[in-house]
Amino acid sequence: LAQAVLAGSNPCSSSVTDISGPRLRSIRQVPMENTPEQWYKNLPILTRIGLTVIFGVTVLVQLEILNPMLVYLNWPLVINKLQVWRLFTSVVFFGKFSFQFLFQLYFFSSFSSKLEQNEIFAQPGDYLFFLLVQILLLDVISLVLSWPAGFPMLGPSLVFAILYYWSRREPYASLNFFSFTIKGYQFPFALVFFQLLIGGNIWMDLLGLAAGHIYYFLKEVVPAEYGHTLIKTPAFLVRFMSQYTVGNAGGGGGGGAGGGAAGGGGGRPAAPPPPPRNFGGAGHRLGGN
């Protein structure tokens, strides 16, 4: 009985062999372990780094070790005091711990993982370049909408930009939203509508939607319609990310920067399958001698 309870409650993915009986029984597969540590290690590298930085900054602010005024976006300080870090730190602070913070963290970890493993980011450095472009677009658009300082916190807008671009890459993926089944391309607009219904501020969502759509238009629509490539990952970013993605081919795990056709971004492409061979043996009629 003790052996049966231990075997039934053990969630590890290894095979379990029961040798308690007089003869060796068949090997039984047990479901794979799904611990927070395993989930964290399986995140793609940039999503994992982003999640760690966001959570770490929030902890420091919550414990009053870090003054949030040091990470807010403030264009006059960026220009006059050369506090350039504010252009990037404004997207890693979502406010103090709250229910809204957990939602934003969930959306970031989920949709950033999916997008980082998408085939469009198969080359090392592509997803990092996407994030940098999104951050700079959000900084500039926020300056236009809220002159002259810009919006102080752009983390929720970055999450929405990631979510929106994922919806353009996987428009027909099915999602459940409050018991309704919707497609991927409908999901950003459903979130905006829901935010509007509960009386929330939709400007951060619209800011992220605008930044994500600008990137989508320049990255995919312009080359397809006009034949001009306007956005291309710089070579130094490709070289920089190659040292972290080589050897992690195979996509969907924790290290690759892409899980698409190129095998995760860093490794060599998979060898083509061998050509089919005709069967060379003799045939026998069924029911014959």
C-alpha positions as a printed Julia matrix, in Angstrom:
289×3 Matrix{Float64}:
   0.0     0.0     0.0
   2.86    2.38    0.82
   4.49    1.66   -2.52
   1.22    2.31   -4.36
   0.66    5.64   -2.58
   4.19    6.82   -3.26
   4.01    5.78   -6.91
   0.64    7.48   -7.36
   1.67   10.75   -5.7
   5.07   11.09   -7.27
   4.74   13.54  -10.23
   8.2    13.03  -11.64
   8.65   12.25  -15.3
  10.94    9.27  -14.9
   9.77    5.7   -15.39
   8.72    3.67  -12.35
   9.31   -0.08  -12.26
   7.29   -2.14   -9.8
   9.36   -5.1    -8.65
   7.31   -5.88   -5.54
   5.62   -8.86   -7.21
   7.13  -12.19   -8.12
   7.77  -11.03  -11.66
   8.89   -7.79  -13.23
   5.91   -5.66  -14.18
   5.76   -3.26  -17.09
   7.26    0.21  -16.8
   4.65    2.87  -16.1
   5.07    6.49  -17.21
   4.26    9.13  -14.6
   3.22   12.7   -15.61
   5.98   15.27  -15.85
   6.72   17.41  -12.84
   5.42   20.97  -13.06
   7.06   22.94  -10.29
   7.63   26.73  -10.22
  11.36   26.1   -10.65
  10.82   23.93  -13.73
   8.39   26.45  -15.2
  10.88   29.27  -14.66
  13.75   27.33  -16.25
  11.63   26.47  -19.28
  10.93   30.11  -20.1
  12.81   31.5   -23.13
  15.89   33.45  -22.13
  14.69   37.01  -22.75
  11.29   36.37  -21.2
  13.01   34.86  -18.18
  15.35   37.85  -17.83
  12.48   40.32  -18.23
  10.33   38.53  -15.67
  13.23   38.49  -13.19
  13.98   42.19  -13.65
  10.32   43.21  -13.32
   9.84   41.17  -10.17
  13.17   42.33   -8.69
  12.47   46.02   -9.29
   9.01   45.64   -7.75
  10.46   43.98   -4.65
  13.03   46.77   -4.23
  10.34   49.44   -4.56
   7.98   47.57   -2.23
  10.7    47.37    0.45
  11.49   51.08   -0.09
  15.06   50.27   -1.08
  14.61   51.78   -4.55
  12.89   55.1    -5.16
  10.42   54.63   -8.04
  11.12   58.2    -9.15
  14.5    56.93  -10.38
  12.93   54.55  -12.91
  10.04   56.69  -14.16
  10.2    58.14  -17.67
  10.87   61.87  -17.61
  11.96   63.35  -20.92
  13.29   66.65  -19.48
  15.62   64.65  -17.22
  16.61   62.4   -20.12
  17.52   65.39  -22.32
  18.83   67.9   -19.79
  20.42   65.57  -17.22
  21.34   62.75  -19.64
  19.5    60.19  -17.51
  19.19   57.87  -20.49
  18.38   54.82  -18.38
  14.86   56.17  -17.87
  14.04   55.29  -21.48
  14.41   51.6   -20.58
  13.59   51.37  -16.87
  10.13   52.83  -17.39
   8.95   49.47  -18.8
  10.14   47.28  -15.9
   8.0    48.85  -13.16
   4.27   48.13  -13.05
   3.55   49.62   -9.66
   3.63   47.91   -6.28
   2.34   44.41   -5.69
  -1.37   44.13   -6.44
  -3.89   42.0    -8.26
  -3.33   44.1   -11.38
   0.4    43.48  -11.09
  -0.18   39.7   -11.08
  -2.31   39.98  -14.21
   0.37   41.98  -16.02
   3.06   39.5   -14.95
   0.96   36.59  -16.19
   0.32   38.22  -19.56
   3.99   39.07  -19.97
   5.29   35.59  -19.13
   2.66   33.86  -21.25
   2.58   35.93  -24.44
   6.23   36.93  -24.41
   7.13   33.22  -24.26
   4.86   32.45  -27.2
   6.14   35.37  -29.24
   9.82   34.73  -28.48
   9.4    31.18  -29.79
   7.57   32.3   -32.94
   9.24   31.56  -36.26
   9.58   35.23  -37.15
  12.15   35.57  -34.36
  14.16   32.5   -35.37
  17.41   34.43  -35.85
  19.37   35.2   -32.65
  18.82   38.79  -31.56
  15.52   39.27  -33.42
  13.36   39.26  -30.31
  15.77   41.49  -28.4
  15.66   43.98  -31.28
  11.86   43.8   -31.27
  11.78   44.66  -27.56
  14.22   47.56  -27.99
  12.19   48.98  -30.89
   8.98   48.66  -28.89
  10.49   50.45  -25.88
  11.73   53.36  -27.99
   8.42   53.6   -29.84
   6.55   53.71  -26.54
   8.88   56.44  -25.25
   8.33   58.61  -28.32
   4.55   58.07  -28.54
   4.13   58.79  -24.83
   6.05   62.04  -25.3
   3.63   63.06  -28.06
   0.55   62.17  -26.01
   1.79   63.59  -22.72
   4.07   66.52  -23.53
   6.67   67.32  -22.25
   7.47   64.53  -19.74
   5.72   61.49  -21.22
   3.89   58.78  -19.32
   5.97   57.73  -16.3
   5.26   53.96  -16.4
   5.18   52.1   -19.71
   5.3    48.5   -18.49
   1.62   47.72  -19.18
   1.96   49.28  -22.64
   4.92   47.02  -23.45
   2.93   43.97  -22.36
   0.03   45.02  -24.6
   2.4    45.62  -27.53
   3.76   42.08  -27.11
   0.24   40.7   -26.86
  -0.89   42.62  -29.95
   2.01   41.5   -32.12
   1.46   37.91  -31.01
  -2.16   38.26  -32.14
  -0.92   39.29  -35.59
   1.46   36.35  -35.76
  -1.13   33.77  -34.6
  -4.44   35.36  -35.6
  -6.46   32.15  -35.58
  -5.26   30.69  -32.3
  -8.2    29.9   -30.03
  -8.43   31.4   -26.55
 -11.04   31.22  -23.79
 -12.11   34.62  -22.51
 -14.75   34.52  -19.77
 -16.22   31.28  -21.16
 -16.21   32.67  -24.71
 -13.97   31.24  -27.42
 -12.27   33.98  -29.41
  -9.5    34.07  -31.99
  -6.07   35.54  -31.44
  -6.67   38.63  -33.59
  -9.75   39.46  -31.48
  -8.02   39.15  -28.12
  -6.4    42.64  -27.86
  -9.67   44.37  -28.71
 -11.57   42.16  -26.26
  -9.15   43.23  -23.52
  -9.58   46.91  -24.38
 -13.36   46.52  -24.35
 -13.25   44.7   -21.02
 -11.01   47.41  -19.54
 -13.51   49.98  -20.74
 -16.43   48.1   -19.17
 -14.83   47.98  -15.72
 -14.01   51.69  -15.85
 -10.26   51.27  -16.31
  -7.83   53.46  -18.19
  -7.44   52.21  -21.76
  -4.78   54.73  -22.82
  -1.9    52.45  -21.81
  -3.44   49.62  -23.83
  -3.98   51.86  -26.86
  -0.39   53.08  -26.57
   0.87   49.5   -26.69
  -1.48   48.67  -29.55
  -0.13   51.61  -31.57
   3.5    50.65  -30.96
   2.85   47.01  -31.82
   0.97   47.89  -34.99
   3.7    50.28  -36.19
   6.25   47.49  -35.85
   3.94   45.02  -37.61
   3.38   47.44  -40.48
   7.08   48.21  -40.96
   8.25   44.63  -40.44
   5.7    42.65  -42.44
   3.34   44.84  -44.47
   5.9    47.14  -46.11
   8.21   44.34  -47.37
   5.23   42.33  -48.64
   3.4    45.21  -50.32
   6.22   47.58  -51.36
   9.31   45.36  -51.43
  11.35   47.43  -48.97
  12.93   46.05  -45.82
  12.86   48.79  -43.2
  13.49   46.78  -40.04
  16.42   44.4   -39.79
  18.22   43.13  -36.71
  21.7    44.71  -36.43
  24.62   42.33  -36.82
  26.05   43.12  -33.38
  22.81   42.0   -31.71
  22.88   38.78  -33.73
  26.47   38.12  -32.61
  25.65   39.03  -29.01
  22.64   36.72  -28.75
  24.28   33.88  -30.68
  26.51   33.08  -27.72
  23.4    32.45  -25.61
  21.25   30.65  -28.15
  23.75   28.33  -29.89
  23.21   24.83  -28.64
  19.66   25.52  -27.59
  18.13   24.52  -30.89
  14.88   22.75  -30.72
  12.78   25.64  -29.8
  10.2    25.47  -27.13
  12.36   25.11  -24.03
  13.98   27.62  -21.81
  16.97   28.89  -23.71
  16.17   29.37  -27.36
  15.21   32.74  -28.71
  12.83   31.15  -31.14
  11.02   27.92  -31.55
  10.12   28.03  -35.19
  11.38   26.45  -38.35
  14.96   27.38  -37.74
  15.15   25.1   -34.73
  15.24   27.61  -31.9
  17.33   30.36  -33.35
  20.91   29.51  -32.66
  21.81   26.11  -34.0
  22.21   24.7   -37.45
  19.07   23.95  -39.43
  17.89   20.39  -39.25
  19.11   18.05  -41.98
  16.49   17.22  -44.63
  14.88   13.78  -44.3
  16.29   11.02  -46.5
  14.39   10.29  -49.74
  11.91    7.41  -49.57
  13.13    4.05  -50.78
  11.07    1.57  -52.72
  10.53   -1.8   -51.1
  12.79   -4.28  -52.79
  11.49   -7.6   -51.49
   9.26  -10.12  -53.16
   5.51   -9.89  -52.83
   3.24  -12.65  -51.48
  -0.43  -13.03  -52.2
  -2.62  -13.05  -49.11
  -4.09  -16.47  -48.44
  -1.53  -18.2   -50.62
   0.87  -20.93  -49.68
